Every structure is written in structure tokens, then in C-alpha cells.
GROMACS .gro file of C-alpha atoms in nm:
model
  440
    1MET     CA    1  -0.852  -3.536   1.609
    2ILE     CA    2  -0.862  -3.157   1.638
    3ARG     CA    3  -1.093  -3.183   1.938
    4GLU     CA    4  -0.859  -3.435   2.099
    5LEU     CA    5  -0.578  -3.180   2.066
    6ILE     CA    6  -0.771  -2.867   2.169
    7VAL     CA    7  -0.927  -2.994   2.493
    8PRO     CA    8  -0.603  -3.115   2.655
    9SER     CA    9  -0.430  -2.798   2.537
   10ILE     CA   10  -0.690  -2.578   2.706
   11ILE     CA   11  -0.664  -2.777   3.029
   12CYS     CA   12  -0.286  -2.758   3.026
   13ALA     CA   13  -0.293  -2.385   2.949
   14ASP     CA   14  -0.537  -2.322   3.235
   15ILE     CA   15  -0.316  -2.508   3.481
   16PHE     CA   16  -0.007  -2.328   3.352
   17PHE     CA   17  -0.154  -1.979   3.387
   18LYS     CA   18  -0.285  -2.051   3.739
   19ILE     CA   19   0.058  -2.167   3.851
   20TYR     CA   20   0.219  -1.872   3.674
   21ALA     CA   21  -0.015  -1.621   3.843
   22GLU     CA   22   0.055  -1.766   4.188
   23ARG     CA   23   0.431  -1.766   4.136
   24LYS     CA   24   0.424  -1.415   3.990
   25LYS     CA   25   0.233  -1.283   4.293
   26ALA     CA   26   0.472  -1.448   4.536
   27PHE     CA   27   0.772  -1.318   4.341
   28GLU     CA   28   0.645  -0.958   4.338
   29GLU     CA   29   0.572  -0.972   4.712
   30ARG     CA   30   0.925  -1.089   4.783
   31TYR     CA   31   1.095  -0.851   4.538
   32PRO     CA   32   0.930  -0.504   4.529
   33TYR     CA   33   1.195  -0.373   4.290
   34ILE     CA   34   1.164  -0.548   3.953
   35VAL     CA   35   1.301  -0.447   3.614
   36LYS     CA   36   1.160  -0.644   3.323
   37ASN     CA   37   1.064  -0.613   2.959
   38ASN     CA   38   0.786  -0.377   2.863
   39PHE     CA   39   0.496  -0.587   2.730
   40CYS     CA   40   0.350  -0.283   2.555
   41ASN     CA   41   0.663  -0.211   2.355
   42ARG     CA   42   0.610  -0.286   1.985
   43ALA     CA   43   0.932  -0.487   1.947
   44THR     CA   44   0.846  -0.692   2.255
   45LEU     CA   45   0.497  -0.768   2.125
   46ILE     CA   46   0.640  -0.890   1.793
   47GLU     CA   47   0.907  -1.102   1.964
   48ASN     CA   48   0.658  -1.258   2.206
   49SER     CA   49   0.413  -1.329   1.923
   50VAL     CA   50   0.682  -1.503   1.717
   51PHE     CA   51   0.811  -1.712   2.009
   52LEU     CA   52   0.458  -1.808   2.118
   53ALA     CA   53   0.346  -1.897   1.766
   54ALA     CA   54   0.659  -2.106   1.708
   55PHE     CA   55   0.616  -2.278   2.044
   56CYS     CA   56   0.253  -2.371   1.967
   57LEU     CA   57   0.333  -2.480   1.612
   58PHE     CA   58   0.618  -2.709   1.712
   59ALA     CA   59   0.413  -2.843   2.004
   60VAL     CA   60   0.138  -2.943   1.761
   61PHE     CA   61   0.395  -3.102   1.527
   62THR     CA   62   0.536  -3.293   1.826
   63ILE     CA   63   0.194  -3.431   1.923
   64LEU     CA   64   0.110  -3.525   1.564
   65SER     CA   65   0.447  -3.698   1.519
   66ILE     CA   66   0.399  -3.896   1.839
   67ARG     CA   67   0.051  -4.003   1.723
   68ASP     CA   68   0.206  -4.125   1.397
   69ARG     CA   69   0.492  -4.292   1.589
   70GLU     CA   70   0.747  -4.072   1.416
   71TYR     CA   71   0.967  -4.039   1.722
   72VAL     CA   72   1.276  -3.886   1.560
   73PRO     CA   73   1.086  -3.589   1.408
   74ALA     CA   74   0.889  -3.567   1.734
   75SER     CA   75   1.214  -3.525   1.930
   76ALA     CA   76   1.330  -3.249   1.696
   77PHE     CA   77   0.994  -3.070   1.711
   78CYS     CA   78   0.992  -3.102   2.091
   79ALA     CA   79   1.342  -2.949   2.109
   80PHE     CA   80   1.237  -2.656   1.889
   81SER     CA   81   0.923  -2.608   2.099
   82ALA     CA   82   1.130  -2.608   2.422
   83LEU     CA   83   1.377  -2.361   2.272
   84ASN     CA   84   1.099  -2.114   2.188
   85ALA     CA   85   0.951  -2.161   2.535
   86LEU     CA   86   1.294  -2.073   2.679
   87LEU     CA   87   1.324  -1.766   2.454
   88LEU     CA   88   0.974  -1.657   2.554
   89TYR     CA   89   1.066  -1.697   2.922
   90THR     CA   90   1.396  -1.509   2.902
   91ASN     CA   91   1.232  -1.231   2.702
   92ASN     CA   92   0.974  -1.171   2.976
   93ALA     CA   93   1.145  -1.276   3.297
   94ALA     CA   94   1.274  -1.012   3.538
   95LYS     CA   95   1.614  -0.887   3.429
   96ILE     CA   96   1.698  -0.723   3.762
   97TYR     CA   97   1.515  -0.766   4.089
   98SER     CA   98   1.579  -0.670   4.449
   99ASP     CA   99   1.429  -0.721   4.793
  100GLY     CA  100   1.587  -0.398   4.918
  101THR     CA  101   1.899  -0.564   5.059
  102GLN     CA  102   2.038  -0.756   4.762
  103VAL     CA  103   2.024  -0.708   4.386
  104HIS     CA  104   1.989  -1.003   4.150
  105ILE     CA  105   2.081  -0.956   3.784
  106ARG     CA  106   1.987  -1.215   3.525
  107SER     CA  107   2.216  -1.255   3.225
  108PHE     CA  108   2.046  -1.514   3.000
  109LEU     CA  109   2.058  -1.828   3.220
  110ARG     CA  110   2.310  -1.691   3.470
  111ARG     CA  111   2.225  -1.494   3.782
  112HIS     CA  112   2.456  -1.245   3.953
  113THR     CA  113   2.385  -1.138   4.311
  114TYR     CA  114   2.522  -0.825   4.478
  115ALA     CA  115   2.468  -0.643   4.806
  116LEU     CA  116   2.347  -0.282   4.787
  117SER     CA  117   2.688  -0.175   4.918
  118ASP     CA  118   2.846  -0.323   4.602
  119PHE     CA  119   2.670  -0.067   4.385
  120GLU     CA  120   2.907   0.189   4.233
  121ASP     CA  121   2.725   0.382   3.964
  122SER     CA  122   2.432   0.400   3.721
  123GLN     CA  123   2.411   0.606   3.405
  124TYR     CA  124   2.160   0.656   3.125
  125THR     CA  125   2.332   0.644   2.788
  126ASP     CA  126   2.234   0.811   2.462
  127ARG     CA  127   2.164   0.465   2.319
  128HIS     CA  128   1.852   0.423   2.535
  129LYS     CA  129   2.034   0.204   2.783
  130CYS     CA  130   2.075   0.220   3.157
  131VAL     CA  131   2.413   0.093   3.275
  132PHE     CA  132   2.461  -0.038   3.629
  133VAL     CA  133   2.807  -0.095   3.778
  134PHE     CA  134   2.861  -0.340   4.065
  135LYS     CA  135   3.216  -0.405   4.186
  136GLY     CA  136   3.355  -0.285   3.854
  137VAL     CA  137   3.124  -0.509   3.648
  138SER     CA  138   2.880  -0.335   3.412
  139PHE     CA  139   2.532  -0.454   3.321
  140SER     CA  140   2.298  -0.273   3.083
  141VAL     CA  141   1.925  -0.293   3.020
  142PRO     CA  142   1.702  -0.087   2.789
  143SER     CA  143   1.599   0.234   2.961
  144TYR     CA  144   1.234   0.188   2.861
  145TYR     CA  145   1.199  -0.118   3.085
  146PRO     CA  146   0.942  -0.057   3.362
  147GLY     CA  147   1.089  -0.032   3.711
  148ILE     CA  148   1.421   0.122   3.601
  149SER     CA  149   1.379   0.458   3.776
  150LYS     CA  150   1.251   0.296   4.097
  151LEU     CA  151   1.556   0.067   4.113
  152VAL     CA  152   1.793   0.355   4.033
  153HIS     CA  153   1.643   0.555   4.323
  154LEU     CA  154   1.691   0.256   4.557
  155LEU     CA  155   2.054   0.202   4.456
  156ARG     CA  156   2.149   0.568   4.463
  157PHE     CA  157   1.971   0.624   4.795
  158SER     CA  158   2.176   0.338   4.941
  159GLN     CA  159   2.485   0.549   4.860
  160SER     CA  160   2.327   0.883   4.954
  161PRO     CA  161   2.502   1.079   5.230
  162PHE     CA  162   2.154   1.155   5.366
  163SER     CA  163   2.042   0.793   5.411
  164SER     CA  164   2.173   0.790   5.771
  165ALA     CA  165   2.054   0.973   6.081
  166GLU     CA  166   2.379   1.174   6.086
  167GLY     CA  167   2.331   1.275   5.722
  168ILE     CA  168   1.972   1.384   5.785
  169ALA     CA  169   2.082   1.594   6.083
  170PHE     CA  170   2.348   1.763   5.870
  171LEU     CA  171   2.098   1.831   5.591
  172LYS     CA  172   1.838   1.980   5.829
  173ASP     CA  173   2.097   2.220   5.964
  174TYR     CA  174   2.217   2.301   5.610
  175ILE     CA  175   1.862   2.377   5.489
  176GLN     CA  176   1.796   2.598   5.791
  177LYS     CA  177   2.110   2.800   5.717
  178LYS     CA  178   2.090   2.815   5.339
  179ALA     CA  179   1.719   2.787   5.257
  180GLY     CA  180   1.543   2.922   5.561
  181ARG     CA  181   1.350   3.246   5.524
  182LYS     CA  182   1.176   3.477   5.769
  183ALA     CA  183   0.810   3.493   5.677
  184PHE     CA  184   0.471   3.588   5.816
  185ARG     CA  185   0.182   3.349   5.839
  186LEU     CA  186  -0.166   3.485   5.789
  187VAL     CA  187  -0.358   3.345   6.083
  188PRO     CA  188  -0.742   3.346   6.073
  189SER     CA  189  -0.901   3.566   6.337
  190ASP     CA  190  -1.241   3.552   6.503
  191ALA     CA  191  -1.277   3.927   6.460
  192GLU     CA  192  -1.518   4.058   6.200
  193PRO     CA  193  -1.317   4.173   5.894
  194ALA     CA  194  -1.323   4.553   5.873
  195LEU     CA  195  -1.290   4.760   5.556
  196CYS     CA  196  -0.917   4.825   5.602
  197SER     CA  197  -0.817   4.507   5.786
  198THR     CA  198  -0.593   4.228   5.660
  199LYS     CA  199  -0.836   3.965   5.531
  200LEU     CA  200  -0.938   3.702   5.278
  201GLY     CA  201  -1.216   3.816   5.047
  202GLY     CA  202  -1.481   4.056   5.158
  203LEU     CA  203  -1.517   4.424   5.083
  204PRO     CA  204  -1.192   4.594   4.973
  205TYR     CA  205  -1.075   4.936   5.078
  206TRP     CA  206  -1.117   5.153   4.769
  207GLU     CA  207  -1.134   5.526   4.714
  208PRO     CA  208  -1.449   5.614   4.517
  209ASN     CA  209  -1.265   5.850   4.279
  210GLN     CA  210  -1.038   5.566   4.155
  211ALA     CA  211  -1.131   5.334   3.866
  212TYR     CA  212  -1.219   4.993   4.010
  213PRO     CA  213  -1.025   4.691   3.864
  214THR     CA  214  -1.195   4.505   3.576
  215ASP     CA  215  -1.092   4.198   3.376
  216GLU     CA  216  -1.043   4.166   2.999
  217LYS     CA  217  -1.419   4.130   2.954
  218GLY     CA  218  -1.483   4.455   3.139
  219LYS     CA  219  -1.629   4.274   3.440
  220LYS     CA  220  -1.549   4.386   3.793
  221MET     CA  221  -1.291   4.177   3.978
  222LEU     CA  222  -1.332   4.042   4.329
  223LEU     CA  223  -1.094   4.084   4.621
  224LEU     CA  224  -0.890   3.772   4.690
  225CYS     CA  225  -0.676   3.905   4.972
  226GLN     CA  226  -0.596   4.237   5.138
  227LEU     CA  227  -0.283   4.309   5.346
  228ASN     CA  228  -0.270   4.607   5.581
  229PHE     CA  229   0.099   4.653   5.658
  230GLY     CA  230   0.017   4.869   5.956
  231ASP     CA  231  -0.074   4.538   6.127
  232CYS     CA  232   0.266   4.381   6.050
  233LYS     CA  233   0.593   4.440   6.233
  234ASP     CA  234   0.860   4.364   5.974
  235GLU     CA  235   1.206   4.467   6.095
  236SER     CA  236   1.379   4.360   5.772
  237GLY     CA  237   1.254   4.659   5.578
  238LEU     CA  238   1.133   4.434   5.299
  239LEU     CA  239   0.766   4.507   5.362
  240PRO     CA  240   0.617   4.858   5.380
  241GLN     CA  241   0.557   4.992   5.729
  242SER     CA  242   0.213   5.116   5.628
  243GLY     CA  243  -0.033   5.107   5.341
  244ILE     CA  244  -0.262   4.842   5.197
  245LEU     CA  245  -0.174   4.585   4.929
  246GLN     CA  246  -0.462   4.417   4.748
  247PHE     CA  247  -0.489   4.114   4.521
  248PHE     CA  248  -0.784   4.106   4.284
  249ILE     CA  249  -0.887   3.823   4.048
  250SER     CA  250  -1.156   3.780   3.785
  251ALA     CA  251  -1.489   3.637   3.896
  252ASP     CA  252  -1.567   3.508   3.545
  253GLU     CA  253  -1.580   3.127   3.536
  254GLU     CA  254  -1.423   3.117   3.187
  255LEU     CA  255  -1.117   3.306   3.312
  256GLU     CA  256  -1.039   3.050   3.586
  257PHE     CA  257  -0.948   3.266   3.885
  258GLY     CA  258  -0.779   3.522   3.658
  259MET     CA  259  -0.465   3.329   3.562
  260SER     CA  260  -0.354   3.359   3.199
  261ASP     CA  261  -0.185   3.030   3.115
  262GLY     CA  262   0.166   3.095   2.986
  263GLU     CA  263   0.130   3.468   3.049
  264TYR     CA  264   0.157   3.465   3.424
  265THR     CA  265   0.273   3.826   3.460
  266GLU     CA  266   0.002   3.987   3.245
  267GLN     CA  267  -0.231   4.170   3.481
  268ARG     CA  268  -0.533   4.142   3.255
  269ASN     CA  269  -0.748   3.921   3.472
  270PHE     CA  270  -0.575   3.974   3.803
  271ARG     CA  271  -0.452   4.295   3.958
  272VAL     CA  272  -0.216   4.386   4.242
  273VAL     CA  273  -0.280   4.732   4.383
  274PHE     CA  274  -0.085   4.918   4.653
  275HIS     CA  275  -0.243   5.206   4.846
  276GLU     CA  276   0.049   5.389   5.002
  277ALA     CA  277  -0.183   5.609   5.204
  278VAL     CA  278  -0.523   5.519   5.344
  279ASP     CA  279  -0.808   5.769   5.358
  280PRO     CA  280  -0.990   5.708   5.690
  281SER     CA  281  -1.302   5.884   5.563
  282VAL     CA  282  -1.379   5.606   5.313
  283THR     CA  283  -1.666   5.389   5.440
  284GLU     CA  284  -1.820   5.057   5.341
  285ALA     CA  285  -2.118   5.245   5.202
  286ASP     CA  286  -1.880   5.427   4.964
  287VAL     CA  287  -1.725   5.102   4.840
  288THR     CA  288  -2.026   4.870   4.818
  289PRO     CA  289  -2.160   5.013   4.487
  290LEU     CA  290  -1.816   4.970   4.328
  291VAL     CA  291  -1.766   4.597   4.382
  292PRO     CA  292  -1.935   4.315   4.184
  293ALA     CA  293  -2.277   4.215   4.308
  294ALA     CA  294  -2.331   3.859   4.432
  295GLU     CA  295  -2.504   3.754   4.108
  296GLU     CA  296  -2.204   3.879   3.905
  297ILE     CA  297  -1.962   3.648   4.081
  298GLN     CA  298  -1.957   3.325   3.877
  299LEU     CA  299  -1.645   3.172   4.031
  300THR     CA  300  -1.464   3.245   4.357
  301PRO     CA  301  -1.214   3.053   4.570
  302ILE     CA  302  -1.337   3.231   4.883
  303LEU     CA  303  -1.550   3.005   5.100
  304LYS     CA  304  -1.571   3.251   5.387
  305SER     CA  305  -1.436   3.601   5.424
  306THR     CA  306  -1.220   3.617   5.733
  307ALA     CA  307  -0.992   3.861   5.911
  308LEU     CA  308  -0.624   3.767   5.927
  309SER     CA  309  -0.335   3.857   6.154
  310PHE     CA  310   0.039   3.847   6.083
  311GLU     CA  311   0.245   3.593   6.277
  312ALA     CA  312   0.624   3.569   6.237
  313SER     CA  313   0.737   3.229   6.114
  314GLU     CA  314   1.021   3.042   5.943
  315SER     CA  315   0.970   2.908   5.591
  316TYR     CA  316   1.178   2.648   5.409
  317MET     CA  317   1.213   2.577   5.040
  318SER     CA  318   0.965   2.345   4.867
  319ASP     CA  319   1.096   2.008   4.747
  320MET     CA  320   0.965   2.108   4.402
  321ASP     CA  321   1.145   2.441   4.405
  322CYS     CA  322   1.372   2.473   4.102
  323ASP     CA  323   1.662   2.552   4.337
  324PHE     CA  324   1.610   2.262   4.578
  325VAL     CA  325   1.798   1.985   4.393
  326PRO     CA  326   2.102   2.214   4.342
  327LEU     CA  327   2.082   2.284   4.716
  328LEU     CA  328   2.089   1.909   4.792
  329ARG     CA  329   2.385   1.858   4.560
  330SER     CA  330   2.570   2.142   4.727
  331ALA     CA  331   2.501   1.995   5.072
  332ALA     CA  332   2.617   1.650   4.957
  333CYS     CA  333   2.937   1.795   4.814
  334GLU     CA  334   3.009   1.981   5.138
  335LEU     CA  335   2.949   1.665   5.341
  336THR     CA  336   3.136   1.412   5.124
  337GLY     CA  337   3.358   1.615   4.894
  338LYS     CA  338   3.196   1.442   4.596
  339GLU     CA  339   2.975   1.589   4.326
  340LEU     CA  340   2.668   1.366   4.299
  341ASN     CA  341   2.437   1.424   4.004
  342TYR     CA  342   2.139   1.283   4.195
  343ASP     CA  343   1.778   1.399   4.207
  344ILE     CA  344   1.567   1.446   4.517
  345TYR     CA  345   1.451   1.083   4.542
  346ASP     CA  346   1.809   0.959   4.502
  347PHE     CA  347   1.914   1.175   4.794
  348LEU     CA  348   1.613   1.135   5.024
  349GLY     CA  349   1.436   0.820   4.910
  350ASP     CA  350   1.059   0.789   4.950
  351TYR     CA  351   0.850   0.985   5.201
  352GLU     CA  352   0.909   0.745   5.488
  353SER     CA  353   1.286   0.746   5.435
  354GLY     CA  354   1.315   1.124   5.422
  355LYS     CA  355   1.018   1.206   5.644
  356GLU     CA  356   1.208   1.449   5.869
  357ILE     CA  357   1.315   1.657   5.569
  358TYR     CA  358   0.989   1.638   5.375
  359GLN     CA  359   0.792   1.753   5.681
  360MET     CA  360   0.998   2.069   5.723
  361LEU     CA  361   0.950   2.158   5.355
  362ASN     CA  362   0.643   2.281   5.164
  363GLU     CA  363   0.457   2.572   5.318
  364LYS     CA  364   0.108   2.464   5.429
  365GLU     CA  365  -0.026   2.792   5.566
  366ASN     CA  366  -0.132   3.117   5.403
  367SER     CA  367   0.181   3.330   5.422
  368VAL     CA  368   0.370   3.639   5.313
  369LEU     CA  369   0.742   3.633   5.213
  370CYS     CA  370   0.753   3.252   5.242
  371HIS     CA  371   0.898   2.997   5.005
  372PRO     CA  372   0.606   2.900   4.778
  373ALA     CA  373   0.497   2.537   4.769
  374PHE     CA  374   0.406   2.371   4.440
  375ILE     CA  375   0.178   2.080   4.355
  376HIS     CA  376   0.298   1.957   4.016
  377TYR     CA  377   0.607   2.160   3.934
  378ASP     CA  378   0.777   2.495   3.992
  379VAL     CA  379   0.615   2.730   3.741
  380ARG     CA  380   0.944   2.924   3.711
  381GLU     CA  381   1.089   2.627   3.521
  382SER     CA  382   0.874   2.735   3.225
  383LEU     CA  383   1.040   3.078   3.220
  384SER     CA  384   1.376   3.191   3.092
  385ASP     CA  385   1.664   3.163   3.340
  386GLU     CA  386   1.664   3.541   3.382
  387ASP     CA  387   1.291   3.561   3.459
  388ALA     CA  388   1.305   3.256   3.686
  389ALA     CA  389   1.579   3.420   3.893
  390TYR     CA  390   1.384   3.748   3.901
  391PHE     CA  391   1.082   3.608   4.085
  392ASP     CA  392   1.264   3.519   4.407
  393THR     CA  393   1.006   3.624   4.668
  394ALA     CA  394   0.653   3.512   4.744
  395MET     CA  395   0.457   3.830   4.806
  396LEU     CA  396   0.155   3.616   4.891
  397PHE     CA  397   0.103   3.240   4.913
  398LEU     CA  398  -0.241   3.086   4.968
  399ASN     CA  399  -0.314   2.722   5.042
  400SER     CA  400  -0.662   2.568   5.037
  401GLU     CA  401  -0.564   2.346   5.332
  402SER     CA  402  -0.474   2.642   5.552
  403GLY     CA  403  -0.714   2.696   5.840
  404GLY     CA  404  -0.848   2.344   5.804
  405GLY     CA  405  -0.980   2.415   5.455
  406LYS     CA  406  -1.265   2.632   5.587
  407PHE     CA  407  -1.180   2.955   5.409
  408LEU     CA  408  -1.041   2.877   5.062
  409GLU     CA  409  -1.099   2.625   4.785
  410ILE     CA  410  -0.861   2.690   4.497
  411GLY     CA  411  -0.967   2.430   4.241
  412ASP     CA  412  -0.926   2.086   4.398
  413SER     CA  413  -0.733   2.159   4.720
  414GLY     CA  414  -0.497   2.386   4.531
  415VAL     CA  415  -0.253   2.667   4.601
  416ALA     CA  416  -0.211   3.018   4.461
  417MET     CA  417   0.092   3.245   4.470
  418PHE     CA  418   0.198   3.595   4.372
  419LEU     CA  419   0.574   3.610   4.316
  420ILE     CA  420   0.780   3.928   4.304
  421ASN     CA  421   1.143   4.033   4.295
  422GLY     CA  422   1.288   4.125   4.636
  423LYS     CA  423   1.445   4.449   4.509
  424ALA     CA  424   1.120   4.552   4.342
  425LEU     CA  425   0.936   4.487   4.668
  426ARG     CA  426   1.177   4.712   4.858
  427ALA     CA  427   1.116   4.978   4.593
  428ARG     CA  428   0.738   4.928   4.633
  429ASP     CA  429   0.713   4.841   4.265
  430PHE     CA  430   0.426   4.595   4.217
  431SER     CA  431   0.401   4.628   3.840
  432LYS     CA  432   0.574   4.297   3.762
  433ILE     CA  433   0.408   4.014   3.953
  434LEU     CA  434   0.387   3.646   3.859
  435TYR     CA  435   0.047   3.501   3.949
  436TYR     CA  436   0.000   3.124   3.937
  437TRP     CA  437  -0.235   2.871   4.085
  438ASP     CA  438  -0.248   2.494   4.063
  439CYS     CA  439  -0.444   2.209   4.215
  440TYR     CA  440  -0.460   1.830   4.232
   0.00000   0.00000   0.00000
């Protein structure tokens, strides 16, 4: 008897799951925005287990009752089995789903359909709920449901003042006025890097009577970059008119390019040195004994030492800059008169939607005085508000992708930056520098 029950059950289950998989695939292709219960949530697992166990139990009772020709109990067991199947379905079916033009909201066995233009607001509450408002009607779902943030971005972007061509044009102009910055790109040159030239890596200018920079282990540091301001024509007065600024980092593999995690301003394993005057009598032969030998260099981001030249450019704020979202909110308020507490994806949507804006952001070339670009997050967010505001200028920004990736490899296609305060830079005070690097 058990075998007679198990075999048909397995066949039925196999057919059911095949149909379910096909319908699920078709549903997800039609509706890319789906909010549904989280299968991995503990409460959901318990609920599903109870509903499934009850469904199977009453299904078995139904079959056994039919075999014994007890049709009244069989009807009751069948009803209980169907009820648990319905509870199992409603517990796991999509609560909200959208094809990008309409939003469908399931409320038990009812379905409400709205156009994106009917959306009014969405808020996360302190009770772990996300409340959506369409035409004055509120719907709430648990905030831990997968797909919530993606749907919120879709709905908010549909109301964003920058979702139209006119809005994008306004924002581009606003960014250029408010977040544009005169900078200098460091362009690779075919010339052989000289001792005093602006360059990546190579032999640094160094006076023999000065103590050469060493890291916390007492090991000699290597030159990451050298800037000769005599090669740069900066009319703003922010950069020195002459002198050499050097950036040294540790070559010890355990010290990871000289950055002290959480202590980004401690110049223990990196050093920034400014030579206000340059002694022309210093030669490469004088400097060579001072620098680390090739066998002492365990780790270096320099793939090829190369001479650089300064080229005037315009730099715009990174989309991960801690000041960028406030900038977007300010632009939206100026355009609409409304204060929108949106984030970047609410305002600009995905990359394709905001392509014109995303492409003008994020510095990709080695530069001086630019807005730094970040990979995972703006490191200044980990500082106090006072310190974050202090480091407002990128003294040097290096990107592994600059120059086609032939000269630098900072981790896995990473970036490195040395941030300074603008007033300190004008005063030629390089004692407080924030050094940070990150990679994919």
C-alpha cells in the first residue's frame, strides 16, 4: 500500500515541479522587478515547513479515506490539504511585481494594478516594513524581502526630475558649475625619465646629505611618483611654481603599498616630501646608493617607470564621493522646488539610464588636483565630519587603468590617492596627508 502511494506521489511531484519551473522562468522574464518572501528567513522556513507538512499529511489522509470509501472524511481532509496548499502559495508568491511600466500588488487573493505615474511615495519604517503609496492607498511589505531596493529605485526613478532628457541636461550643467574642478592630468611621455622630471617610479631626486625615507621596519621606501612643479603652469596659485613633490611607499609586501588601515594619515609606511629648492649638482650616481636595490623591493605597483607631463583638464566629482548625493538633492530642489530624500540610483537609475552623467564622473586618468574616484566607498566616510571636510583636495590620484594599464597595477586594477587640505597646500604644508588605495 505504501508503494502504491509513494510512486504516484513522486510522479505527480515531478510533473508539478517541472510546470512550476517553466512558469517561474516565464514570469521572471516578463517581470524583472519582483518582491517576494525570503526563503532563507527563519520564520519563512518554519511557515513553509508547517504548510508543506500539513498539506502532505492531509493529502495522505484523503487518499486513505478514499481507498476505504470514507468520502465525508475524505472531503474534509481534501479541503484542509487545499487550504494548506493555498497558504503555501500565498506565502511564497510574488507580493509586488512590475514589468517596468505597471506595478502589480497582491493582497492575499486580490491584485491591484497601478501605472508608474500613480506612485506617490515609499518609506522604510522602524518596524522593518517598507510602505508604498499609490494614489493615496498604502501597501506594506517586510523590508527584508528580496527585490525591495530594486523596486524602490525603479519607482523613485520614475518620479526623478533627472529621468528626462531635459532633467539630464540641467544636471550636467549644474554639476559643471558646482562640482567641476580645474585639474592637471599626468600624461605619459615617450621621453626617458630624468632624475628631476615628473614621473612614475624610477630614481628620485634626493640630496645625499638628507636621511632617505624608511618604513616602520627600517627598510628603504620606493618612489611612487615625483612631481616637478617647474613643468606645470598653474595660474590658480594652488600649486607651487617650482620645487619637487615626492610620494614614497613601502616596498615590503606585508605593508601592502604602505597604507595603514584605519590610520590613513600616519606617514609611517608612506612619505610625502617637498623639495622647495632643487640642487642641480645632484646626479643619478649620487642617488643610486641611497635607494632600495632591486632585490629589496618585494612589492611595487610600478610596472614601468615613465616620464609624465602636465595637461590642463576638467575633473568632476565621483558618484561615490560623500558630497555627491547632497549635490543631487540640491540640484533636484533647485529644479523642482521639492526636497527629495533620494539616493543616487533613485535619481539616475542604472548605468544605461544615467549614462551621460555617469560617463562625466569618476576620474580615469592619473591626475593632480582632481576629484578622486573611489571603487567601493569614499574613505572619508570613515572619518569624523571635521576630518572628512578637511581633506578636500586630491594632491595626487593614480588609476591602474590610466595609460591603458601599462604603467601601474595597484592591487587588482585599483586606484590610489593622496588627499590634502586646499589651504594647507597653498601654505606648502604637506605634513597632514591622507593616503588610501583600493582595488576590485
